[in-house]
Coordinates of C-alpha atoms in Angstrom, one line a residue:
Chain F
M1 CA 36.1 -4.0 0.7
A2 CA 32.5 -4.4 -0.5
D3 CA 31.6 -7.9 -1.6
G4 CA 28.3 -6.9 -3.2
M5 CA 27.1 -4.8 -6.0
K6 CA 24.1 -2.6 -6.9
I7 CA 23.0 -3.3 -10.6
S8 CA 20.2 -1.9 -12.7
R9 CA 17.5 -4.1 -14.3
D10 CA 18.5 -3.0 -17.7
S11 CA 22.1 -3.6 -17.5
L12 CA 21.5 -6.9 -16.0
L13 CA 19.4 -7.9 -19.0
A14 CA 21.9 -6.4 -21.4
A15 CA 24.7 -8.5 -20.0
L16 CA 22.6 -11.6 -19.7
R17 CA 21.5 -11.3 -23.5
K18 CA 25.1 -10.8 -24.6
R19 CA 25.8 -14.2 -22.8
G20 CA 23.1 -16.1 -24.8
A21 CA 19.9 -17.4 -24.2
L22 CA 17.7 -16.4 -21.3
W23 CA 15.2 -18.9 -19.3
A24 CA 12.9 -17.8 -16.5
P25 CA 9.6 -18.9 -15.0
N26 CA 6.6 -18.0 -17.1
D27 CA 3.1 -17.0 -15.8
A28 CA 2.3 -20.8 -15.3
G29 CA 5.4 -21.4 -13.2
R30 CA 7.1 -23.4 -16.0
W31 CA 10.8 -22.6 -17.1
A32 CA 10.4 -21.1 -20.5
A33 CA 12.8 -19.0 -22.8
V34 CA 12.2 -15.3 -22.3
D35 CA 13.4 -12.0 -23.9
S36 CA 12.9 -9.9 -20.9
L37 CA 13.3 -10.2 -17.2
P38 CA 9.7 -11.3 -15.5
E39 CA 8.4 -10.1 -12.6
L40 CA 8.7 -13.0 -10.1
G41 CA 6.2 -14.1 -7.6
P42 CA 7.2 -14.0 -4.0
I43 CA 8.0 -17.5 -3.6
R44 CA 9.4 -20.4 -5.7
P45 CA 7.7 -21.1 -9.1
R46 CA 5.4 -24.0 -9.6
R47 CA 8.0 -26.1 -11.4
P48 CA 11.5 -26.8 -10.0
V49 CA 14.3 -25.4 -12.2
K50 CA 15.6 -29.2 -12.6
D51 CA 13.2 -29.1 -15.7
L52 CA 15.9 -27.4 -17.7
F53 CA 18.6 -29.8 -16.7
T54 CA 16.8 -33.1 -16.6
P55 CA 13.6 -32.5 -18.5
P56 CA 10.6 -34.6 -17.7
R57 CA 11.0 -36.2 -21.5
R58 CA 14.3 -36.3 -22.9
E59 CA 15.0 -37.9 -26.2
I60 CA 17.9 -40.5 -26.1
A61 CA 17.8 -41.3 -30.0
H62 CA 15.2 -41.4 -32.7
W63 CA 14.8 -43.3 -36.0
K64 CA 12.4 -44.2 -38.8
A65 CA 10.5 -47.6 -38.4
G66 CA 12.5 -50.3 -40.1
A67 CA 15.7 -48.2 -40.1
G68 CA 19.0 -49.7 -40.1
P69 CA 21.5 -49.6 -37.2
A70 CA 23.3 -46.6 -39.0
E71 CA 20.2 -44.5 -39.1
I72 CA 19.7 -44.4 -35.4
E73 CA 20.0 -40.7 -34.6
P74 CA 21.3 -39.9 -31.1
A75 CA 19.9 -36.7 -29.5
Q76 CA 22.7 -34.2 -29.2
P77 CA 23.3 -32.5 -25.9
D78 CA 22.0 -28.7 -25.9
E79 CA 25.1 -26.6 -25.4
T80 CA 23.5 -23.3 -25.9
P81 CA 25.1 -20.9 -23.6
G82 CA 22.7 -18.9 -21.6
S83 CA 21.4 -18.2 -18.2
V84 CA 18.4 -19.0 -16.0
F85 CA 17.0 -16.1 -14.2
G86 CA 14.9 -16.5 -11.0
V87 CA 16.4 -19.6 -9.5
R88 CA 15.4 -20.2 -5.9
P89 CA 18.1 -21.5 -3.4
C90 CA 16.0 -24.7 -2.7
D91 CA 15.9 -25.5 -6.4
A92 CA 19.6 -24.5 -6.8
R93 CA 20.6 -26.8 -3.9
A94 CA 18.7 -29.7 -5.3
L95 CA 20.7 -29.5 -8.5
L96 CA 23.8 -30.3 -6.1
L97 CA 21.9 -33.5 -5.3
L98 CA 21.2 -34.3 -8.9
D99 CA 24.9 -33.7 -9.9
R100 CA 25.5 -36.4 -7.5
A101 CA 23.3 -38.7 -9.5
F102 CA 24.0 -37.5 -13.1
L103 CA 27.6 -36.4 -13.1
Q104 CA 28.9 -39.5 -11.2
P105 CA 31.8 -41.2 -13.1
P106 CA 31.9 -43.4 -15.1
H107 CA 28.4 -42.8 -16.2
L108 CA 28.1 -39.1 -16.8
D109 CA 24.9 -37.8 -18.5
P110 CA 26.2 -35.6 -21.3
H111 CA 22.7 -33.8 -21.6
Y112 CA 22.7 -32.7 -18.1
Q113 CA 26.4 -31.9 -18.1
A114 CA 26.0 -29.8 -21.1
R115 CA 23.3 -27.7 -19.5
R116 CA 25.2 -27.6 -16.2
D117 CA 28.2 -26.2 -18.0
N118 CA 26.5 -23.9 -20.1
L119 CA 23.7 -22.3 -18.1
L120 CA 24.5 -19.7 -15.6
L121 CA 22.3 -19.7 -12.4
I122 CA 20.8 -16.3 -11.5
G123 CA 19.2 -16.7 -8.3
V124 CA 16.6 -14.1 -6.8
A125 CA 16.0 -14.1 -3.1
C126 CA 12.4 -15.1 -2.4
Q127 CA 9.9 -14.3 0.4
P128 CA 9.3 -17.8 1.8
G129 CA 5.7 -19.2 1.7
P130 CA 3.8 -20.9 4.4
N131 CA 5.0 -24.3 3.5
C132 CA 8.7 -23.4 2.9
Y133 CA 11.2 -25.0 5.1
C134 CA 14.7 -24.3 3.8
G135 CA 15.8 -23.1 7.3
V136 CA 15.4 -27.0 8.3
F137 CA 18.4 -27.6 6.0
G138 CA 20.6 -24.7 7.3
F139 CA 20.1 -22.1 4.5
G140 CA 17.8 -19.3 3.8
P141 CA 16.1 -17.6 0.9
D142 CA 19.0 -15.6 -0.2
D143 CA 21.5 -18.4 -0.1
K144 CA 24.1 -18.0 -2.8
D145 CA 26.0 -21.1 -2.3
A146 CA 24.5 -23.1 -5.2
V147 CA 23.8 -20.2 -7.7
D148 CA 26.4 -18.2 -9.7
V149 CA 24.8 -14.8 -8.8
M150 CA 22.2 -14.1 -6.0
L151 CA 20.1 -11.1 -6.4
T152 CA 17.8 -9.3 -4.0
L153 CA 15.2 -7.2 -5.5
Q154 CA 15.3 -3.5 -4.6
A155 CA 13.2 -0.4 -5.5
D156 CA 15.6 0.6 -8.3
G157 CA 17.3 -2.5 -9.4
F158 CA 19.2 -5.5 -7.7
A159 CA 21.6 -6.0 -5.0
A160 CA 23.9 -8.6 -6.4
Q161 CA 26.4 -11.0 -5.0
A162 CA 28.6 -13.6 -6.6
G163 CA 28.1 -17.2 -5.5
S164 CA 30.8 -18.6 -7.7
P165 CA 33.9 -17.6 -9.8
R166 CA 31.8 -17.9 -12.8
G167 CA 29.2 -15.6 -11.2
Q168 CA 32.0 -13.1 -10.3
A169 CA 33.2 -13.1 -14.0
F170 CA 29.8 -12.5 -15.2
L171 CA 29.0 -9.5 -12.8
A172 CA 32.1 -7.9 -14.1
T173 CA 30.4 -7.7 -17.6
V174 CA 27.4 -6.0 -16.1
S175 CA 27.8 -2.2 -16.8
G176 CA 27.3 0.6 -14.3
G177 CA 27.4 -1.6 -11.3
A178 CA 28.5 0.1 -8.1
A179 CA 30.1 -1.6 -5.2
A180 CA 27.7 -2.0 -2.2
P181 CA 28.1 -3.8 1.0
A182 CA 26.3 -7.1 1.0
A183 CA 23.4 -7.7 3.3
A184 CA 23.8 -10.4 6.0
P185 CA 22.2 -13.8 5.0
R186 CA 18.7 -14.0 6.0
P187 CA 17.9 -17.3 8.1
G188 CA 15.4 -19.5 6.4
P189 CA 12.1 -20.5 7.7
R190 CA 11.3 -23.7 9.7
P191 CA 8.4 -24.9 11.9
D192 CA 8.5 -23.8 15.5
W193 CA 8.1 -27.3 16.4
W194 CA 11.1 -28.6 14.5
T195 CA 13.9 -30.1 16.7
G196 CA 16.2 -31.1 14.0
L197 CA 17.0 -33.6 11.1
P198 CA 16.3 -37.3 11.8
D199 CA 19.5 -39.7 12.4
P200 CA 19.5 -41.5 9.2
K201 CA 20.7 -44.8 10.8
A202 CA 17.7 -44.6 13.4
L203 CA 15.2 -44.1 10.5
Y204 CA 16.8 -47.2 8.7
A205 CA 16.9 -49.3 12.0
N206 CA 13.1 -48.8 12.2
F207 CA 12.2 -50.0 8.8
D208 CA 9.7 -52.3 10.0
H209 CA 8.0 -49.9 12.4
P210 CA 4.3 -50.0 12.4
I211 CA 4.2 -46.2 11.8
W212 CA 5.0 -46.6 8.1
R213 CA 1.7 -48.6 7.7
E214 CA -0.2 -45.9 9.7
L215 CA 1.2 -43.2 7.3
G216 CA 0.6 -45.3 4.4
T217 CA -3.2 -45.4 4.8
S218 CA -3.2 -41.6 4.5
C219 CA -1.3 -41.7 1.2
M220 CA -2.9 -42.5 -2.1
N221 CA 0.3 -42.9 -4.0
C222 CA -0.8 -40.2 -6.4
G223 CA 3.0 -39.3 -6.7
V224 CA 2.4 -35.6 -7.1
C225 CA 5.1 -35.0 -4.4
T226 CA 7.6 -36.6 -6.5
Q227 CA 6.7 -35.0 -9.7
Y228 CA 7.2 -31.6 -8.3
C229 CA 10.2 -32.4 -6.0
P230 CA 13.2 -30.6 -7.1
T231 CA 15.5 -33.4 -6.0
C232 CA 13.6 -36.6 -7.4
Q233 CA 15.7 -38.2 -10.1
C234 CA 13.8 -41.3 -11.0
F235 CA 13.2 -42.0 -14.7
T236 CA 12.3 -44.9 -17.1
V237 CA 13.4 -45.7 -20.5
D238 CA 11.0 -46.4 -23.3
D239 CA 10.1 -46.2 -26.9
E240 CA 7.4 -44.3 -28.5
S241 CA 6.3 -44.6 -32.0
W242 CA 4.2 -42.1 -33.9
K243 CA 3.7 -42.0 -37.6
G244 CA 6.7 -44.1 -38.5
E245 CA 9.0 -42.1 -36.2
I246 CA 10.3 -43.9 -33.2
Q247 CA 11.9 -42.1 -30.3
R248 CA 13.8 -43.7 -27.4
L249 CA 12.9 -41.5 -24.5
R250 CA 14.1 -41.1 -20.9
I251 CA 11.0 -40.1 -19.0
V252 CA 10.4 -39.0 -15.6
D253 CA 9.1 -41.7 -13.2
N254 CA 7.7 -41.9 -9.8
C255 CA 8.3 -44.5 -7.0
Q256 CA 4.8 -44.2 -5.7
R257 CA 3.4 -45.9 -8.8
S258 CA 2.6 -49.4 -8.0
D259 CA 4.4 -50.9 -11.0
F260 CA 7.5 -48.8 -10.4
T261 CA 9.2 -51.9 -9.0
R262 CA 6.9 -54.5 -10.6
M263 CA 8.8 -57.1 -12.6
A264 CA 7.9 -58.6 -15.8
G265 CA 7.3 -61.9 -14.1
G266 CA 4.6 -60.0 -11.9
H267 CA 6.8 -60.2 -8.7
N268 CA 6.6 -56.7 -6.9
P269 CA 8.8 -56.1 -3.7
R270 CA 6.8 -52.9 -3.1
Q271 CA 3.2 -54.2 -3.5
V272 CA 1.6 -52.2 -0.7
A273 CA 1.1 -48.2 -0.7
A274 CA 2.9 -48.0 2.6
S275 CA 6.0 -49.6 1.4
R276 CA 6.3 -47.0 -1.3
L277 CA 5.6 -44.1 0.9
R278 CA 8.4 -45.6 3.2
Q279 CA 10.8 -45.9 0.3
R280 CA 10.2 -42.2 -0.6
M281 CA 10.9 -40.9 2.7
L282 CA 13.8 -43.4 3.7
H283 CA 15.6 -42.5 0.4
K284 CA 15.5 -38.7 1.1
F285 CA 16.1 -38.8 4.8
S286 CA 18.1 -42.0 5.4
Y287 CA 19.7 -43.6 2.1
I288 CA 21.0 -40.4 0.6
P289 CA 22.5 -39.1 3.8
T290 CA 24.0 -42.3 4.6
Q291 CA 25.8 -42.6 1.3
N292 CA 26.7 -38.8 1.1
P293 CA 27.4 -37.5 4.6
G294 CA 26.2 -33.7 4.8
L295 CA 23.7 -34.1 2.0
V296 CA 19.8 -34.9 2.5
G297 CA 17.5 -35.7 -0.3
C298 CA 15.2 -32.7 0.4
T299 CA 16.0 -29.0 0.3
G300 CA 12.8 -27.8 2.1
C301 CA 11.1 -26.2 -1.0
G302 CA 7.6 -27.4 0.4
R303 CA 5.9 -28.1 -2.9
C304 CA 5.0 -31.5 -1.8
V305 CA 3.3 -30.0 1.1
D306 CA 1.6 -27.3 -1.0
L307 CA 0.5 -29.9 -3.6
C308 CA -0.6 -33.1 -1.6
P309 CA -4.3 -33.6 -2.1
L310 CA -4.5 -35.2 1.2
D311 CA -2.8 -32.5 3.0
R312 CA 0.0 -34.5 4.2
N313 CA 3.1 -32.5 5.3
L314 CA 6.4 -34.4 4.9
F315 CA 8.2 -32.5 7.6
A316 CA 5.4 -33.2 10.1
D317 CA 5.4 -36.9 9.2
V318 CA 9.4 -37.2 9.4
F319 CA 9.0 -35.3 12.9
E320 CA 6.3 -37.6 14.1
I321 CA 8.3 -40.9 13.0
M322 CA 11.3 -39.6 14.9
K323 CA 9.2 -38.7 17.9
R324 CA 7.7 -42.1 17.9
I325 CA 11.0 -43.9 17.4
N326 CA 12.7 -41.8 20.2
Q327 CA 9.9 -42.4 22.7
E328 CA 10.1 -46.2 22.2
A329 CA 13.9 -46.0 22.5
E330 CA 13.5 -44.2 25.8
R331 CA 10.9 -46.7 27.0
V332 CA 13.2 -49.4 26.3
A333 CA 16.1 -47.6 28.0
Chain B
M1 CA 31.9 -35.5 -27.1
L2 CA 30.8 -37.8 -24.2
R3 CA 28.8 -40.7 -25.3
D4 CA 25.2 -40.7 -23.7
P5 CA 25.4 -43.9 -21.5
L6 CA 21.8 -44.5 -22.4
L7 CA 22.4 -45.0 -26.0
P8 CA 22.7 -48.5 -27.1
L9 CA 25.2 -50.1 -29.2
P10 CA 23.6 -51.9 -32.3
A11 CA 24.3 -55.8 -32.4
R12 CA 23.4 -58.4 -34.8
I13 CA 21.8 -61.7 -33.6
S14 CA 24.1 -64.5 -34.9
E15 CA 22.3 -67.5 -33.5
R16 CA 18.9 -68.3 -31.8
I17 CA 18.3 -71.2 -29.5
D18 CA 15.0 -72.1 -28.3
E19 CA 15.7 -73.6 -24.9
T20 CA 12.3 -74.3 -23.7
A21 CA 8.5 -73.4 -24.7
D22 CA 9.0 -69.9 -23.1
T23 CA 12.8 -69.3 -23.1
V24 CA 15.2 -68.3 -25.9
T25 CA 18.8 -67.8 -25.9
F26 CA 20.3 -65.3 -28.3
H27 CA 23.9 -65.1 -29.3
F28 CA 24.8 -61.8 -30.8
E29 CA 27.8 -59.7 -31.7
L30 CA 28.3 -55.8 -31.6
L31 CA 28.5 -54.4 -35.1
D32 CA 31.2 -51.9 -34.3
E33 CA 34.4 -53.7 -34.7
A34 CA 36.5 -51.6 -32.3
E35 CA 33.7 -52.0 -29.6
R36 CA 33.5 -55.6 -30.2
K37 CA 37.3 -56.1 -29.8
A38 CA 37.5 -53.9 -26.8
F39 CA 34.4 -55.5 -24.9
R40 CA 35.0 -57.6 -21.8
Y41 CA 32.7 -58.6 -19.1
L42 CA 32.8 -60.7 -15.9
P43 CA 30.6 -63.5 -14.6
G44 CA 27.4 -61.9 -13.1
Q45 CA 27.4 -58.7 -15.0
F46 CA 24.4 -57.8 -16.8
A47 CA 23.2 -55.6 -19.8
E48 CA 20.3 -53.6 -21.1
I49 CA 19.0 -55.2 -24.4
S50 CA 16.8 -53.2 -26.8
N51 CA 14.4 -54.4 -29.3
F52 CA 14.3 -51.1 -31.1
G53 CA 10.8 -49.8 -31.1
E54 CA 9.6 -51.9 -28.3
G55 CA 11.9 -50.8 -25.3
E56 CA 14.7 -52.2 -23.3
S57 CA 15.0 -55.0 -20.6
T58 CA 17.7 -56.1 -18.2
F59 CA 19.3 -59.5 -18.8
V60 CA 22.4 -61.3 -17.3
I61 CA 25.1 -61.8 -19.8
A62 CA 24.9 -65.6 -20.0
G63 CA 28.0 -66.5 -22.1
D64 CA 31.7 -67.5 -21.7
P65 CA 33.6 -64.5 -20.4
A66 CA 36.7 -65.9 -22.1
K67 CA 34.9 -65.3 -25.6
P68 CA 33.3 -61.7 -25.1
E69 CA 32.9 -61.1 -28.8
R70 CA 30.2 -63.6 -28.8
L71 CA 27.6 -62.1 -26.4
T72 CA 24.8 -64.2 -25.0
V73 CA 21.5 -63.5 -23.1
T74 CA 18.7 -66.1 -22.3
T75 CA 15.4 -64.7 -22.1
K76 CA 12.0 -65.9 -20.7
R77 CA 8.8 -64.7 -22.2
V78 CA 7.0 -63.0 -19.3
G79 CA 6.2 -59.5 -20.6
A80 CA 5.5 -57.3 -23.6
H81 CA 9.1 -56.7 -24.3
T82 CA 10.2 -60.3 -24.1
E83 CA 7.3 -61.4 -26.1
A84 CA 8.6 -58.9 -28.9
L85 CA 12.2 -60.3 -28.3
H86 CA 11.1 -63.8 -29.2
H87 CA 9.9 -62.7 -32.6
L88 CA 13.5 -62.1 -33.5
Y89 CA 15.9 -64.6 -35.4
A90 CA 19.5 -64.7 -36.6
G91 CA 20.2 -61.6 -38.5
A92 CA 18.0 -59.1 -36.6
I93 CA 19.5 -55.9 -35.0
I94 CA 19.1 -55.5 -31.3
G95 CA 20.5 -52.8 -28.9
F96 CA 23.2 -53.6 -26.2
R97 CA 24.4 -51.4 -23.3
G98 CA 26.7 -52.9 -20.6
P99 CA 28.3 -54.6 -19.0
Y100 CA 26.9 -53.3 -15.6
G101 CA 27.1 -54.3 -11.9
K102 CA 29.4 -56.2 -9.6
A103 CA 30.5 -59.4 -10.7
F104 CA 30.9 -62.7 -8.8
P105 CA 34.2 -62.5 -7.0
V106 CA 35.7 -65.3 -8.9
A107 CA 39.3 -64.2 -8.4
D108 CA 38.7 -64.6 -4.6
W109 CA 37.5 -68.1 -5.0
K110 CA 40.7 -69.4 -6.4
G111 CA 41.7 -72.7 -4.7
K112 CA 38.1 -73.4 -3.5
D113 CA 35.6 -75.8 -4.3
I114 CA 32.7 -74.3 -6.1
V115 CA 29.1 -75.4 -5.5
I116 CA 26.4 -74.1 -7.7
A117 CA 22.5 -74.7 -7.3
G118 CA 20.5 -73.2 -10.1
G119 CA 16.7 -73.5 -10.9
G120 CA 15.0 -72.7 -14.2
I121 CA 16.3 -69.7 -16.0
G122 CA 18.4 -69.0 -12.8
L123 CA 21.2 -71.0 -14.5
A124 CA 21.8 -68.0 -16.8
P125 CA 23.8 -66.0 -14.5
L126 CA 25.4 -69.1 -13.2
K127 CA 26.7 -70.3 -16.6
P128 CA 29.6 -67.6 -17.0
I129 CA 30.9 -68.7 -13.5
I130 CA 31.0 -72.5 -14.8
C131 CA 32.7 -71.3 -18.0
H132 CA 35.2 -69.3 -16.0
V133 CA 36.0 -72.3 -13.7
L134 CA 36.4 -74.7 -16.4
N135 CA 38.5 -72.2 -18.5
H136 CA 40.8 -72.1 -15.6
R137 CA 40.2 -75.5 -14.1
A138 CA 43.6 -75.8 -12.3
D139 CA 42.7 -72.8 -10.2
Y140 CA 39.8 -74.2 -8.6
G141 CA 38.8 -77.4 -6.7
K142 CA 35.9 -79.5 -7.3
L143 CA 32.8 -78.1 -9.3
T144 CA 29.4 -79.2 -8.1
I145 CA 26.5 -78.2 -10.0
V146 CA 22.9 -78.9 -9.1
Y147 CA 20.6 -77.8 -11.5
G148 CA 16.7 -78.4 -11.7
A149 CA 13.6 -77.4 -13.6
R150 CA 9.8 -78.2 -13.3
S151 CA 9.9 -80.7 -16.1
P152 CA 12.4 -82.3 -18.7
G153 CA 11.0 -79.6 -21.2
D154 CA 12.1 -76.7 -18.9
L155 CA 15.7 -77.9 -18.6
M156 CA 18.0 -75.4 -20.7
Y157 CA 21.5 -75.3 -22.1
A158 CA 21.5 -78.9 -23.3
A159 CA 24.8 -78.7 -25.3
D160 CA 26.5 -76.8 -22.5
R161 CA 25.4 -79.4 -20.0
E162 CA 26.9 -82.3 -22.1
I163 CA 30.2 -80.5 -21.9
W164 CA 29.9 -79.9 -18.2
A165 CA 29.0 -83.6 -17.5
K166 CA 32.2 -84.7 -19.0
A167 CA 34.4 -81.9 -17.7
P168 CA 37.3 -82.9 -15.1
N169 CA 36.7 -82.8 -11.4
T170 CA 33.1 -81.8 -12.0
E171 CA 29.8 -83.3 -10.7
L172 CA 26.6 -82.4 -12.6
V173 CA 23.4 -83.3 -11.0
V174 CA 20.3 -82.5 -13.0
T175 CA 16.8 -83.0 -11.3
V176 CA 13.2 -82.2 -12.3
D177 CA 10.3 -81.6 -10.2
K178 CA 8.2 -84.0 -12.1
G179 CA 9.6 -86.3 -14.9
D180 CA 7.7 -87.6 -18.1
A181 CA 7.4 -91.1 -19.7
N182 CA 11.0 -90.7 -21.2
W183 CA 12.8 -89.2 -18.2
K184 CA 15.3 -91.4 -16.7
G185 CA 16.9 -88.8 -14.5
R186 CA 16.4 -87.7 -11.0
E187 CA 13.1 -86.3 -9.6
G188 CA 13.0 -83.8 -6.8
F189 CA 13.3 -80.2 -5.9
V190 CA 16.7 -78.5 -6.0
P191 CA 17.0 -77.9 -2.2
A192 CA 16.2 -81.6 -1.5
V193 CA 18.6 -82.7 -4.3
L194 CA 21.2 -80.5 -3.1
R195 CA 21.0 -81.9 0.4
A196 CA 21.3 -85.3 -0.8
T197 CA 24.2 -84.5 -2.9
A198 CA 25.8 -83.1 0.2
P199 CA 28.9 -81.2 -1.2
S200 CA 31.6 -80.4 1.4
A201 CA 31.6 -76.9 2.7
A202 CA 35.1 -77.1 3.8
N203 CA 37.1 -74.5 1.6
A204 CA 34.1 -74.2 -0.7
V205 CA 31.8 -71.4 -1.8
A206 CA 28.3 -71.7 -2.7
I207 CA 26.2 -69.8 -5.3
T208 CA 22.6 -69.9 -6.0
C209 CA 20.1 -68.5 -8.4
G210 CA 16.5 -69.4 -9.4
P211 CA 13.0 -68.8 -8.5
P212 CA 12.5 -66.8 -5.3
I213 CA 10.9 -69.8 -3.6
M214 CA 13.7 -72.1 -4.6
I215 CA 16.5 -69.5 -3.4
K216 CA 14.7 -69.2 -0.1
L217 CA 14.5 -73.0 0.5
T218 CA 18.2 -73.5 -0.8
L219 CA 19.8 -71.1 1.5
P220 CA 19.0 -73.0 4.6
V221 CA 20.4 -76.2 3.1
F222 CA 23.8 -74.5 2.3
K223 CA 23.7 -73.2 5.8
D224 CA 23.0 -77.0 7.2
L225 CA 25.9 -78.1 4.8
G226 CA 28.2 -75.8 6.8
F227 CA 28.5 -72.7 4.5
P228 CA 28.8 -69.7 6.3
A229 CA 26.9 -66.6 5.1
E230 CA 29.9 -64.9 3.8
R231 CA 30.5 -67.9 1.5
I232 CA 27.0 -68.0 0.0
F233 CA 26.4 -65.7 -3.0
T234 CA 23.3 -64.9 -5.1
T235 CA 22.1 -62.5 -7.6
L236 CA 19.2 -60.1 -6.8
E237 CA 16.5 -59.7 -9.2
M238 CA 15.3 -56.2 -9.2
K239 CA 13.5 -54.0 -11.7
M240 CA 16.0 -51.9 -13.4
K241 CA 15.9 -49.3 -16.3
C242 CA 19.2 -47.7 -16.6
G243 CA 21.8 -49.9 -15.2
L244 CA 24.0 -46.8 -14.0
G245 CA 22.7 -45.9 -10.7
Q246 CA 20.7 -43.0 -11.9
C247 CA 17.0 -44.1 -12.5
G248 CA 16.2 -44.7 -8.8
R249 CA 14.2 -48.1 -9.6
C250 CA 16.5 -50.7 -8.0
N251 CA 17.2 -48.8 -4.8
I252 CA 17.0 -50.9 -1.8
G253 CA 18.3 -49.5 1.5
P254 CA 21.6 -47.4 0.9
F255 CA 22.1 -49.5 -2.3
Y256 CA 21.4 -49.5 -5.9
V257 CA 21.2 -53.1 -7.0
C258 CA 22.4 -52.1 -10.5
K259 CA 26.0 -50.8 -9.2
D260 CA 26.2 -52.1 -5.6
G261 CA 25.1 -55.5 -6.8
P262 CA 23.4 -57.4 -8.5
V263 CA 25.9 -60.1 -6.9
F264 CA 25.6 -60.1 -3.1
S265 CA 26.7 -62.5 -0.5
V266 CA 24.1 -63.7 2.0
A267 CA 26.0 -61.9 4.7
Q268 CA 25.6 -58.7 2.7
L269 CA 21.8 -59.4 2.1
Q270 CA 21.3 -59.8 5.8
Q271 CA 22.2 -56.2 6.1
L272 CA 19.6 -55.1 3.7
P273 CA 15.8 -54.3 4.5
Q274 CA 13.9 -57.3 4.1
E275 CA 11.9 -56.0 1.3
F276 CA 12.3 -59.1 -0.9

């Protein structure tokens, strides 16, 4: 039995619109509400899809200045049913990591949960770019494990495969679909020189290794890597007031800022740039894998490599660190 | 529908106590009766306190855990938010989220002597332990409290200290770095006074909290007195925003201070990267 389907663009759009609202990357690479299916670029869009699930700025509550406690209006989770078209596997896999952060009992984020429950993820296979590294993490550009449906663009429509029971049910609503054999999954790109993911415990054991300081001198802590990272979860909570209206906001934050860990009294455990770079790399490649065996805090989207103003390559850096650590271990042995 | 865990519960300040020139204790009650009656916390757990319009900060719940309807935080004026909090008086509405974090394992300490060394506002997280021990006096052995501050004017919890001084099987030693003309008590730093007090480490647990330098110098004294690292506890100070293990700020090694701490034994701390 064929496990794939062939569907037309028009019937897909019709079924998606019947389901509800539709989001897709716009020309600026941001996730926006759309009426039709846009032509996608070859690689992942500028912004990760997490923006729809954990927006950079999200209201917790709002009230008027001087309001009483009963007049504090909590923000309501957005339960609009709909679909997200054009999700790339790296971004979809990143949502599995964010689930671990925001859907973890007892403190579930109802806003995030409402989006996860109500938005169908329609993946579209990509043509990896020069800094794409999903193969490092064992999946490829048409991976369907973290989306509901994975599409591959064809001359006259899409080849479709369900990635979840929800996606399977959706595909049954697309009219005129014909069964077709599914293509074999494509391997993901990875650097020729890559030899494997670092051992989380070895990284942690080398917390005081001088290499962190060396790398730190080539980082200006601008934080662009964290701001475009599909897995970064950090946020701050603050109030903003404008013309008598006050909003309690949950705003994206970035562990590379010097005052990320600066306490009110002035004490800052991560005062130097290198300690913040180390925190980012260890969080992704040591702390998350240690706490969640099988997961890594990176999905290889490569945006941090594309966007680094100083041309640092996270993967080259991780590789270099492990090489140095292993060499020294051999010397000692 | 599920409640947003970042949404604070409104509470009303019932009493304000100016402890020192820069430190204020607020007693307050949750407005919602059902929430107020259901609320419980354990010694060492903390909360996020909102001054609506000014933001939110983290404070340990510094009350008597046996009276959870009367909540307490002690706040030192060190930044913009605490500055704004210190403009509030009885009757004002604040926001409350909590309790968060792992508590001091007071149940495991039954039958043991309890030794407490606190400095300055570091007495705040220790107060619920003291209250708990005095509430369950027969369950614990001797309670020794060494408390110090820079000057007599920096000592807090005067009313509580009067009660503790008269409590059964309890030794309260109060010291200041430097006394003034009216000071008749002890002078000296907490680590030195602790060493002179010399509480027995046999079947005892030690808990310390205070300025980082005080903790640093107190831990070796506990060690010299014979306390093993597994029986010395402290509470870590780390910037936090959510208290839920989500915002990423208090991540240290594979832990989040907000949910894996803030209470740690020294044995546990020795496993963490030396970032602090």
